[in-house]
Every structure is written in C-alpha cells, then in structure tokens.
Tab-separated table of C-alpha atoms in Angstrom:
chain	number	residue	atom	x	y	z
A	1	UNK	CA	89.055	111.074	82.195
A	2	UNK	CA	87.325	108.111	83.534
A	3	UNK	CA	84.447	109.041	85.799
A	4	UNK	CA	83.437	107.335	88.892
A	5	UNK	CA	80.116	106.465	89.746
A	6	UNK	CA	78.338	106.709	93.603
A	7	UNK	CA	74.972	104.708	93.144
A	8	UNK	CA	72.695	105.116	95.740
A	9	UNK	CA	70.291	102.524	96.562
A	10	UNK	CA	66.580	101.978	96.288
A	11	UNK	CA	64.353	103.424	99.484
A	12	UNK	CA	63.798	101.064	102.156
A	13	UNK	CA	60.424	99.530	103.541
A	14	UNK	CA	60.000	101.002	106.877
A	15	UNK	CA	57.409	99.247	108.228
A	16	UNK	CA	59.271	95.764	109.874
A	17	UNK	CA	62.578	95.931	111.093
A	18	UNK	CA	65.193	94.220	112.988
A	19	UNK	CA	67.454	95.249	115.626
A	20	UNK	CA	70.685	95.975	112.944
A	21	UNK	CA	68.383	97.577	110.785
A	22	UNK	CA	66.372	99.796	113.350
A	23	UNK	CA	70.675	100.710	114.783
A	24	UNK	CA	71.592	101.432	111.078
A	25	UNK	CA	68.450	103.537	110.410
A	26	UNK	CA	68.985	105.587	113.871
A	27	UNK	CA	72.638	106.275	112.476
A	28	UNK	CA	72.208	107.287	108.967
A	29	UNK	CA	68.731	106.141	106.755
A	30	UNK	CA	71.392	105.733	103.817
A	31	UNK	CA	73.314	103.521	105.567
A	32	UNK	CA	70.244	101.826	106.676
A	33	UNK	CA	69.098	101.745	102.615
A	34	UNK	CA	72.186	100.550	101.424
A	35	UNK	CA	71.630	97.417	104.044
A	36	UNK	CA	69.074	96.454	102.919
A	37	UNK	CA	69.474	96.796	99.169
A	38	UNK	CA	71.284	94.389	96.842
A	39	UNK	CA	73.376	97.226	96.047
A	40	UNK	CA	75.337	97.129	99.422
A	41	UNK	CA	75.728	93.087	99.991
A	42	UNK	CA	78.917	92.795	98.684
A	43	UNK	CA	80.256	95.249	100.904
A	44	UNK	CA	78.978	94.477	104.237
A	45	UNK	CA	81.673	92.132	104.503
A	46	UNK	CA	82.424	89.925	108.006
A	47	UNK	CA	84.662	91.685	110.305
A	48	UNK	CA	86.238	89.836	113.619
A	49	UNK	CA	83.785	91.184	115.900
A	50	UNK	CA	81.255	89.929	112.978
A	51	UNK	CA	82.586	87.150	112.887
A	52	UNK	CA	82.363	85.743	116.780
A	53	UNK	CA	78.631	87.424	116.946
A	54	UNK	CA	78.082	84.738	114.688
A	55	UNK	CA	79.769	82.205	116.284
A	56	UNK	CA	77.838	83.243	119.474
A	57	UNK	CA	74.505	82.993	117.726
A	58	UNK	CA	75.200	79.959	115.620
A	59	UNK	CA	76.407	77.876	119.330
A	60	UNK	CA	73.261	79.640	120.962
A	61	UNK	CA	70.986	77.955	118.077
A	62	UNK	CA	72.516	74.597	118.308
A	63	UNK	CA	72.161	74.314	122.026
A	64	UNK	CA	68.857	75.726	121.314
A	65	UNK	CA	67.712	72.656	118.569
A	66	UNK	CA	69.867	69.828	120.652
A	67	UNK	CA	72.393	69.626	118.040
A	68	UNK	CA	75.094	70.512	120.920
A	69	UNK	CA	74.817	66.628	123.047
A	70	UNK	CA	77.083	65.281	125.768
A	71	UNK	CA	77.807	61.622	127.014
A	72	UNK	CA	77.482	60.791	131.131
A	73	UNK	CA	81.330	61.688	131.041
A	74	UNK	CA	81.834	64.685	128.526
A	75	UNK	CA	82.461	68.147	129.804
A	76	UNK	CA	79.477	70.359	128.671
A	77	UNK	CA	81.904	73.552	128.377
A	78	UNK	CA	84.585	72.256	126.879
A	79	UNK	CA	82.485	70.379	123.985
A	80	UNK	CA	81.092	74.285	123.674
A	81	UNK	CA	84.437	75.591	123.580
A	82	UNK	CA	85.547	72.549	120.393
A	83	UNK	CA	82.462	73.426	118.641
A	84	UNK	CA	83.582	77.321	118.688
A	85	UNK	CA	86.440	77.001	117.699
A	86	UNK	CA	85.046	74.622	114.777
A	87	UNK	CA	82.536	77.260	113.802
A	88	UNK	CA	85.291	80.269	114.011
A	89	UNK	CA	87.741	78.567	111.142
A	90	UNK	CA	84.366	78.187	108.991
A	91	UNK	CA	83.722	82.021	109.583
A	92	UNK	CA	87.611	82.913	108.624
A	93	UNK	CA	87.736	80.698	105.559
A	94	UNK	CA	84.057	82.730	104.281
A	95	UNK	CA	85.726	85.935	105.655
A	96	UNK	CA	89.148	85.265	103.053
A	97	UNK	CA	86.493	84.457	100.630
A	98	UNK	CA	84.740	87.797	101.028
A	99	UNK	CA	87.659	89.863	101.441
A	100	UNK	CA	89.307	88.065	98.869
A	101	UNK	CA	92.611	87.727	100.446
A	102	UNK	CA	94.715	85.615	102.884
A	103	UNK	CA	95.727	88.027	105.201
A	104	UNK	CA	92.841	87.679	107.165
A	105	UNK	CA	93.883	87.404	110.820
A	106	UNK	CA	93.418	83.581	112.080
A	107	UNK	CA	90.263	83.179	114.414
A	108	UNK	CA	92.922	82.823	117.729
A	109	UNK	CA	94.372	86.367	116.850
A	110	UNK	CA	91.165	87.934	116.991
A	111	UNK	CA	90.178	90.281	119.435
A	112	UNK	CA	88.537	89.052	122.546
A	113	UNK	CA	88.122	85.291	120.945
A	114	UNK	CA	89.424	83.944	124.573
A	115	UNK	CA	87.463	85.735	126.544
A	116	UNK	CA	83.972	85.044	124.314
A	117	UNK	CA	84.817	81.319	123.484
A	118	UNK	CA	84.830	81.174	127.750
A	119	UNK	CA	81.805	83.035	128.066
A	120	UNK	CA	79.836	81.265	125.662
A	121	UNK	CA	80.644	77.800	127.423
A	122	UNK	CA	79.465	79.184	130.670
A	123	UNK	CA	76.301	80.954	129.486
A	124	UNK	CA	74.954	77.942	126.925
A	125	UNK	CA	76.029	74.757	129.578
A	126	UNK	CA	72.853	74.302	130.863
A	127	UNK	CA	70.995	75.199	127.990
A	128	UNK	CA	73.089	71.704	126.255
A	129	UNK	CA	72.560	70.634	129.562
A	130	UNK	CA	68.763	70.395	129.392
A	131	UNK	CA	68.705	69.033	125.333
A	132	UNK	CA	71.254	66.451	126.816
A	133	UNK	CA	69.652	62.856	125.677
A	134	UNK	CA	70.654	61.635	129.523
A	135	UNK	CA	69.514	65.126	131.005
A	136	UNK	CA	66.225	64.391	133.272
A	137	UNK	CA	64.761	67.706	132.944
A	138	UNK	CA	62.342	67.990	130.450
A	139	UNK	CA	62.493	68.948	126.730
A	140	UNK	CA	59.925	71.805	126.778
A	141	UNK	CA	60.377	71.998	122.344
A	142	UNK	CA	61.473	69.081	120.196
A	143	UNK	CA	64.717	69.261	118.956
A	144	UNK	CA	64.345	69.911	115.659
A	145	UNK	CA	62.389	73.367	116.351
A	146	UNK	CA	64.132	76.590	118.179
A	147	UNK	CA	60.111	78.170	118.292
A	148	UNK	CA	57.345	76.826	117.302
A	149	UNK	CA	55.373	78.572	114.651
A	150	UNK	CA	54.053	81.926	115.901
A	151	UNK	CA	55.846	83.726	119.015
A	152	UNK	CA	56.411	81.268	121.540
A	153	UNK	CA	55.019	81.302	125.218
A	154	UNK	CA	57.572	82.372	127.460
A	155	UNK	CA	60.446	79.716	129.433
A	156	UNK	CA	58.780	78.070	131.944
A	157	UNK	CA	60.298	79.151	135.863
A	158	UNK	CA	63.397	77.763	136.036
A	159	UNK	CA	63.684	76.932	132.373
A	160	UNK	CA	66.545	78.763	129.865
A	161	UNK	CA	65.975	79.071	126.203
A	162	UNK	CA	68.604	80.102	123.534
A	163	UNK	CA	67.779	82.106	119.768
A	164	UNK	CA	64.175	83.064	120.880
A	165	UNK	CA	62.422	84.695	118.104
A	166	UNK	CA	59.834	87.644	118.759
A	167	UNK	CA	57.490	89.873	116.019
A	168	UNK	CA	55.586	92.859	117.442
A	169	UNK	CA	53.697	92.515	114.419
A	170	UNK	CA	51.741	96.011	115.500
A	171	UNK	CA	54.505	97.701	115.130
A	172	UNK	CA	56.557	96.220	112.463
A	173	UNK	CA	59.376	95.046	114.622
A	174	UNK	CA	60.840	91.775	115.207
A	175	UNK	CA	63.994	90.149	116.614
A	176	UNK	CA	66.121	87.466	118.183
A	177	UNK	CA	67.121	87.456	121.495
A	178	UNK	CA	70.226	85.632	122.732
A	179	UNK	CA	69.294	83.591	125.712
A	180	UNK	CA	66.100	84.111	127.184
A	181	UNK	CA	64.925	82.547	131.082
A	182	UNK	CA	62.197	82.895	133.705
A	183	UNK	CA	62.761	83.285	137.132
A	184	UNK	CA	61.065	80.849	140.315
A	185	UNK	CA	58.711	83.671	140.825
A	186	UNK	CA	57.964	84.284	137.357
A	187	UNK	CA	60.338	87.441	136.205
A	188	UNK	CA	61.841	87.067	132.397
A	189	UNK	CA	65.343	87.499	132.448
A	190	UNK	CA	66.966	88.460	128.700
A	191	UNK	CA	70.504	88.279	128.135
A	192	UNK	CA	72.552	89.508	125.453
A	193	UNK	CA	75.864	88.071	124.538
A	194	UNK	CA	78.688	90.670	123.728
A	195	UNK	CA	81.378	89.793	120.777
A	196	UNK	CA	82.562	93.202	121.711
A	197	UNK	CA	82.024	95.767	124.009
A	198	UNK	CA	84.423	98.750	125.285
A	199	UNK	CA	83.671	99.782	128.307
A	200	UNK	CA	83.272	103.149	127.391
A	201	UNK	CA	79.701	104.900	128.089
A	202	UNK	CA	78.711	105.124	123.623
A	203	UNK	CA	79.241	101.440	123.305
A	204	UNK	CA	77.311	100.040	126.808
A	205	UNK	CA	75.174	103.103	125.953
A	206	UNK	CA	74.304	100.937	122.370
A	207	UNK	CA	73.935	97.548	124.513
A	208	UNK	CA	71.282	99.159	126.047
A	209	UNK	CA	69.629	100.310	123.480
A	210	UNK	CA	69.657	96.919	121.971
A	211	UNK	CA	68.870	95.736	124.926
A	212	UNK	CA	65.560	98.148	125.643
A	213	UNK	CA	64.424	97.383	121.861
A	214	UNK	CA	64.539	93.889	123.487
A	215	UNK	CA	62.386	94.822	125.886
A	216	UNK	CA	59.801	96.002	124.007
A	217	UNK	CA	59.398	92.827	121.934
A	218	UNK	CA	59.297	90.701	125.276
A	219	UNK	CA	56.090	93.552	126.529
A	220	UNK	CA	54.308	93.293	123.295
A	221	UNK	CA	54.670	89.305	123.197
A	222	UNK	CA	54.628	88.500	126.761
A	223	UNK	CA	53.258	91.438	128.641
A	224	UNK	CA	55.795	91.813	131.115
A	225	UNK	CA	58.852	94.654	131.637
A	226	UNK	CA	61.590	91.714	131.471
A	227	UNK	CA	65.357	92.350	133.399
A	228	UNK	CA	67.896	92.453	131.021
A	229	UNK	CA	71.416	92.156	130.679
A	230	UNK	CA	74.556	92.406	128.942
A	231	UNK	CA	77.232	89.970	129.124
A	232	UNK	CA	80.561	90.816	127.698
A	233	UNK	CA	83.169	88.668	126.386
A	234	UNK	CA	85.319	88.017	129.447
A	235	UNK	CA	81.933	87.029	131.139
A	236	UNK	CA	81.095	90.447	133.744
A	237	UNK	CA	77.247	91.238	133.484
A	238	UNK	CA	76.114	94.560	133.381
A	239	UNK	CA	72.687	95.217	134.407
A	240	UNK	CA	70.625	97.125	132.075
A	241	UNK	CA	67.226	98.863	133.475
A	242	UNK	CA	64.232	99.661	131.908
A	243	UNK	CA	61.116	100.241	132.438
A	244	UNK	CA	57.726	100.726	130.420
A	245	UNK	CA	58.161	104.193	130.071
A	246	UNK	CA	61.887	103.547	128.403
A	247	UNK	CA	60.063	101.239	126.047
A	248	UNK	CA	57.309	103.725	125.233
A	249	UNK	CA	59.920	106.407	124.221
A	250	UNK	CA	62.018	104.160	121.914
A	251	UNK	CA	58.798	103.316	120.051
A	252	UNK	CA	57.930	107.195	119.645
A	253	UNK	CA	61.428	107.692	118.828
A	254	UNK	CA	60.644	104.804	116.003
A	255	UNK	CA	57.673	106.113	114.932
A	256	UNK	CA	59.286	109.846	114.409
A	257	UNK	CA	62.090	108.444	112.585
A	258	UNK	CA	59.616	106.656	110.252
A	259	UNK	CA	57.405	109.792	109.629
A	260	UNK	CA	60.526	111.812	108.987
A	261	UNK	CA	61.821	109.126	106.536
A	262	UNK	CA	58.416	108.652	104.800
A	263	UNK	CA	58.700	112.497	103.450
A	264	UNK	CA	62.275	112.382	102.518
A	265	UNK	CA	64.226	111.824	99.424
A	266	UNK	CA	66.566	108.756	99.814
A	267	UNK	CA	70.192	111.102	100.126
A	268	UNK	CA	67.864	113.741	102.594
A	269	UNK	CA	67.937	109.921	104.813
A	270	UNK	CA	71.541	110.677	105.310
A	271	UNK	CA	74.035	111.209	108.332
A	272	UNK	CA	77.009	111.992	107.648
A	273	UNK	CA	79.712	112.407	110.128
A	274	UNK	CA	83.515	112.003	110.435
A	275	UNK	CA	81.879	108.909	113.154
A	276	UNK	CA	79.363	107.533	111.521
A	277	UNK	CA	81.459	107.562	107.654
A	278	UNK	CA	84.467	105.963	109.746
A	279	UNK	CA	82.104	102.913	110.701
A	280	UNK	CA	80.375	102.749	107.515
A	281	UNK	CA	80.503	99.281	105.708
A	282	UNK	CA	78.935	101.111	102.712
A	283	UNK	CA	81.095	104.638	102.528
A	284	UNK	CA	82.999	102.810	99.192
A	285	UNK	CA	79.476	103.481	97.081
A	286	UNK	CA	78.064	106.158	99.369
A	287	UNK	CA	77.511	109.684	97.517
A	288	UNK	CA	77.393	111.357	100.846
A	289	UNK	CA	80.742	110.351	102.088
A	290	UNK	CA	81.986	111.451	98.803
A	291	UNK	CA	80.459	114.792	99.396
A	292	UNK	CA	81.215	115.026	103.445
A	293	UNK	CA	85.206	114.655	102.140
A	294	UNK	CA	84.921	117.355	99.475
A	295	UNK	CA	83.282	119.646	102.209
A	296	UNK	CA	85.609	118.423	105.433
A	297	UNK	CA	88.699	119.488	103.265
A	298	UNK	CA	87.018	122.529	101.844
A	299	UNK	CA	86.852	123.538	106.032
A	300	UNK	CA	90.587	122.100	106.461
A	301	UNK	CA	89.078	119.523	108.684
A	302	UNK	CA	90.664	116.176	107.956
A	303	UNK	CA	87.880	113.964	110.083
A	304	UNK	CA	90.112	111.547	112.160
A	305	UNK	CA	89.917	107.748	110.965
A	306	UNK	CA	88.898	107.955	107.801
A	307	UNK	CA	91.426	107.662	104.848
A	308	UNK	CA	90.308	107.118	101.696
A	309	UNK	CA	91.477	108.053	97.293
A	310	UNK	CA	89.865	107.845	94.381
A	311	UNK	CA	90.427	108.964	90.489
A	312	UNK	CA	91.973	107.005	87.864
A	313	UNK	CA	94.567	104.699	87.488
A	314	UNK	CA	98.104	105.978	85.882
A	315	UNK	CA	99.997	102.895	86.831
A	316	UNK	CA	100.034	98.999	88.168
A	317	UNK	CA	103.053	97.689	89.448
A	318	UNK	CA	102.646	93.961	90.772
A	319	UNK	CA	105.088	92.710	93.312
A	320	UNK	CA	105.540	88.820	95.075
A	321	UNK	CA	102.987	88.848	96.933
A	322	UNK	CA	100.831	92.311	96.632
A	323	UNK	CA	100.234	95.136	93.977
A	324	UNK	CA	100.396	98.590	94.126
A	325	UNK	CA	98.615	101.240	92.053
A	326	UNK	CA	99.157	104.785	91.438
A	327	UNK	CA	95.515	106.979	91.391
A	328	UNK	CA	95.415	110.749	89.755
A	329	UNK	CA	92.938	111.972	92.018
A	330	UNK	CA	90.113	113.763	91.166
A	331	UNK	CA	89.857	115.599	94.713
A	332	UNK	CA	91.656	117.147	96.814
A	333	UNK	CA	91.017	114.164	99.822
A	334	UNK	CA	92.900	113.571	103.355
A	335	UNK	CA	95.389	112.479	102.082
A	336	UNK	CA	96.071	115.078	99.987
A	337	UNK	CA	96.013	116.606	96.460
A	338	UNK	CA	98.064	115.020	93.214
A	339	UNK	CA	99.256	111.296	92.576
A	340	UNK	CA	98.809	108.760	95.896
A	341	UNK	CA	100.004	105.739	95.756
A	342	UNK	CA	97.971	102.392	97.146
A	343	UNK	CA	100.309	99.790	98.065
A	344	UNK	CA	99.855	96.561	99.556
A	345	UNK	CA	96.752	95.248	97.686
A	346	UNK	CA	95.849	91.657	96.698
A	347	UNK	CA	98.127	90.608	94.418
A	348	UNK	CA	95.647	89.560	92.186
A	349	UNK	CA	93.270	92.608	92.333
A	350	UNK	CA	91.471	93.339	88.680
A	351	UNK	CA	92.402	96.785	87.506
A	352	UNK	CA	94.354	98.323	84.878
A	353	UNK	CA	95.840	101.694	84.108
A	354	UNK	CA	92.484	104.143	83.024
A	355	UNK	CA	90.547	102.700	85.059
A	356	UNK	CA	88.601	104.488	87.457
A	357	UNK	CA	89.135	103.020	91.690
A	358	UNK	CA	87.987	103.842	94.997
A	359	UNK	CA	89.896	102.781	97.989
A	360	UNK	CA	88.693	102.822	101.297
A	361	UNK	CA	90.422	102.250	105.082
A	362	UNK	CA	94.388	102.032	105.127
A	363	UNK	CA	97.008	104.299	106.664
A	364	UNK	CA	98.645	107.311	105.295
A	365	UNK	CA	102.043	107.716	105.028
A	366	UNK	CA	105.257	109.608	103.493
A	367	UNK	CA	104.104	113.088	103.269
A	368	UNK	CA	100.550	112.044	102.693
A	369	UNK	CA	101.043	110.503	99.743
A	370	UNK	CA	101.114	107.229	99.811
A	371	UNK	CA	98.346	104.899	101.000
A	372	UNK	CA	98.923	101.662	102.613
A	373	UNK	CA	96.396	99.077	102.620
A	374	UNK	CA	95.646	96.578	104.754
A	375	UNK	CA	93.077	92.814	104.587
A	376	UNK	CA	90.094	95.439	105.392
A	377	UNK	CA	90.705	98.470	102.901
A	378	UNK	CA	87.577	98.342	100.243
A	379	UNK	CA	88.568	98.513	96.432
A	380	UNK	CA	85.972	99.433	94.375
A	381	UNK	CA	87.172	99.158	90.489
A	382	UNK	CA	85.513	100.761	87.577
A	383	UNK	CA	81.902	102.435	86.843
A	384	UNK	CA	80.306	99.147	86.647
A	385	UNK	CA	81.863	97.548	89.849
A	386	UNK	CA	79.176	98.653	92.409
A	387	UNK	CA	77.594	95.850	92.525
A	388	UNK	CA	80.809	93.623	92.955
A	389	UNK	CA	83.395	93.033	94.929
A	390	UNK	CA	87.636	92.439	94.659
C-alpha cells in the first residue's frame, strides 16, 4: 500500500516578523513555519477575502506613488472604484491559476466586494487627491517613492499617507500600515482597511490586535501612542484604544512566545485545534492535523468544519466537466471508515489508481461516504507532491 507522506518544514527565524507572520505564530508556530518555508507556498493559495486585501493594498500603494491621477473634471472615487475593479479580475485570473480551476467565483460574487470597492474610494480620495498633477497641496514624497529609504518622518498635520512602511529594528518587527495621517494638533491617526470583518467579538478582537501591533511600530518609530482604527468594508469605523501599557504587553507576549519557540522542536511549535486546523492553509501537509483527526475520532469527536480523506486511490472515473476518485482510506476520518468517494474535482486533476491523495475542505454527504468538492478543496497527489500543487 502506497504510503503518504506529512513533511514538516524547516524552523523559522524568529527574530523579524510581520504582522501575518507574528498572527500565524500566535495561532500555531507550525503554521507559522510552514509560512514561511518553501514547503507551504503552493498552498497558501488566494482566497476572496485574500484577494480584495490585496486589492485594498495594491489601490492604497498607487494613490500612495501618484500612479492613481485625475483631470479638473474626473470623479476621484469613481476612477478608484474602475481601477478596483481592474485590479480584482487580475487577482481572479491568478486565483484560477493557483487553484487550477474555473470555478472560481467572479470578483462581483465575492463577499463584501460592494461594500469594500465603496470604502476604498472614500478612504484613498484625498490621498489621489493630493498626488493629483492639478492638486495645489503639496507633494510631501516624489511620486515614484511610497517612503523614502529608512522609516519615514511622520505625515505632516493635515497631511494623509497611504502603504507606510515601519521596522522596529530593536525588536525584530516591521510592517505596513494602511493609511496613515496627523491631526491639526499633532495626534497620528492609523487606519486599517477591512476586506472582512464579522462583527463578532474574535474577529474585531483580531483587528485590534493588528491594530495594537500597529501601534507599537508607530511608538518605536515616532514616539507617540497613535489613535487607531478599523474600517470595515461597508465603511463604519470602529475605534480601537490603546495605550502604552497595551503595547508593552504585546511585546512581552512576543518575547515569551519567542523564548518558548527557541527551546522547542519544530512539531512541539504546534496548535492544533478543531479552529485553528479548520483555518489552516497548510493542514493538506501538516503532520499535526493528521494526528489531531486520528485522536478527535479516537474521542468520537468529529471537530465541526473540517472534512477531509486520505489513502490510496482504487478508482478514477472522469466525467464532462469534473472527475471523481474513489480513496481506500487508511484511517478511520470524519467522514468515516472504508471507501469515500471525492467527486467534483478538476477535470483534469493528475492522479491515477495506486496512487496515494489527500483531500482537504468539501462537504460530506450520503451516509458519510461520499465527499464533495468544491473550487477550494486542496488535493495533494502522491509522496512526492508536497511541494506542488493540482
């Protein structure tokens, strides 16, 4: 029988991190690993919410460099909102690429794209406004240059600034903050735009810790506490506060995590959870999802959200316009125990009866035995596939 293999990758530098990475670490130092490894790339594939955070940052950039200019007559926000929607078919067309399939939902079906695409245009008008050629306040940065070398000296009062770049070089921490402006009387105002946010407490609860790591960059930099806040995609603010002793706690909080890391093996890094393996971009290579299955069904606890198979391949059949394969599993998973059939895979997907597959994300159905796929499941094909993706 064909075995399957769960590579793990190499152990991280800890010492100079970004936002994403310092969230992933916090979550699950595997996760955080596999990230930042080679090993994982292929897999931390552009989802919807990916996708318009990039949209978001890309506009914010533009505006940032004057690449974003309007005539006497043109409408600052609606040129915003063209340029959006220009950069969101670019981000499907890489997402089919990635995914490798068509069924990728088109950029206007995505969640919350409305609601950004308006927020965006409100939040980056004057910011276009001010790189305008016709504009008469002054350029502060020429165009070509979003910082100059170094950390930059904060917006002047009254000035905005978009894709501001900050290293707290002490500390090994560095990141790039959305739109960044000073006040008349001198207070720095951050602002972080949203692709998604919930409502609910966990995820404002994560804006703000975003937010607060923020915060800390602008102190070391600039010295000063600044306001902050979140913006979410159908434009309401939510004020986040912090003060100097919320940044001095995240930054023992780092530090711990670090010293903790620094004496561990790279699977003793891991977290995982029925939450955390649901959310995991990386669970389709990840040795400790594998084993957090094996023990959640040993407990008869199927964790809720996650649906996953793997064994070997007994049979392909290929229909019009998908394929579906039939796996002999070699545990006793969620979806339960014997053959499971995967339907509703690319129809060109690269595998062949003996080999070995893991599938990833789908729903269950008909007595737990079948498997249906949809444009997000992961595939992962044969012992030497880790490092590719179908």
């Amino acid at each position: 029988m064909s075995s399957i293999d769960w590579p793990t990758p190499a152990k991280p530098r800890l010492d100079d991190m970004t936002w994403t990475q310092w969230s992933a670490f916090r979550t699950c130092g595997l996760r955080f690993a596999y990230l930042v490894d080679p090993l994982g790339e292929a897999w931390n594939r552009t989802t919807e919410a990916m996708a318009l955070g990039t949209v978001s940052h890309v506009l914010a950039d533009e505006a940032a460099r004057g690449k974003i200019t309007t005539s006497d007559n043109d409408d600052p926000v609606k040129v915003i909102h063209e340029r959006f929607d220009e950069l969101a078919l670019e981000q499907h067309a890489s997402m089919v690429n990635q995914w490798g399939t068509s069924a990728v939902p088109a950029p206007r079906r995505w969640p919350r794209y409305f609601h950004l695409r308006a927020t965006v245009g409100h939040e980056l008008a004057g910011a276009v406004l001010q790189r305008s050629p016709n504009s008469a306040r002054v350029n502060f940065w020429p165009p070509e240059s979003v910082t100059p070398p170094g950390n930059p000296a904060p917006p002047a009062p009254g000035e905005r600034r978009t894709e501001i770049s900050l290293v707290d070089a002490e500390r090994g921490l560095r990141g790039r903050l959305d739109v960044v402006s000073t006040a008349r009387d001198g207070t720095i105002e951050v602002i972080d735009l949203k692709s998604r946010i919930d409502g609910d407490e966990a995820s404002i609860a994560l804006g703000r810790a975003q937010l607060t790591f923020y915060a800390g960059l602008v102190e070391a930099v600039w010295g000063q506490v600044p306001d902050l806040f979140l913006v979410a995609p159908d434009g309401s603010r939510i004020r986040v506060p912090c003060t100097a002793a919320d940044i001095a706690q995240l930054r023992l909080e780092i530090d711990g995590y670090r010293r903790e890391a620094a004496s561990q093996s790279i699977r003793e890094m891991a977290n995982a959870s029925a939450k955390n393996c649901a959310r995991c971009p990386f669970s389709v290579l990840c040795p400790e999802f594998r084993d957090f299955l094996r023990l959640e069904q040993h407990e008869e606890s199927v964790p809720w959200g996650i649906n996953a198979a793997w064994g070997v391949v007994i049979s392909v059949t290929h229909a019009a316009s998908s394929s579906s394969i039939t796996i002999r599993q070699q545990d006793d998973l969620s979806i339960g125990p014997g053959d499971v059939t995967v339907t509703r895979l690319a129809r060109d997907l690269a595998v062949s009866p003996g080999d070995s597959v893991v599938v990833v994300g789908g729903t269950v159905q008909g007595e737990r035995s079948y498997l249906h796929a949809t444009w997000s499941s992961k595939v992962r094909v044969g012992p030497q596939a880790a490092l590719s993706a179908n």
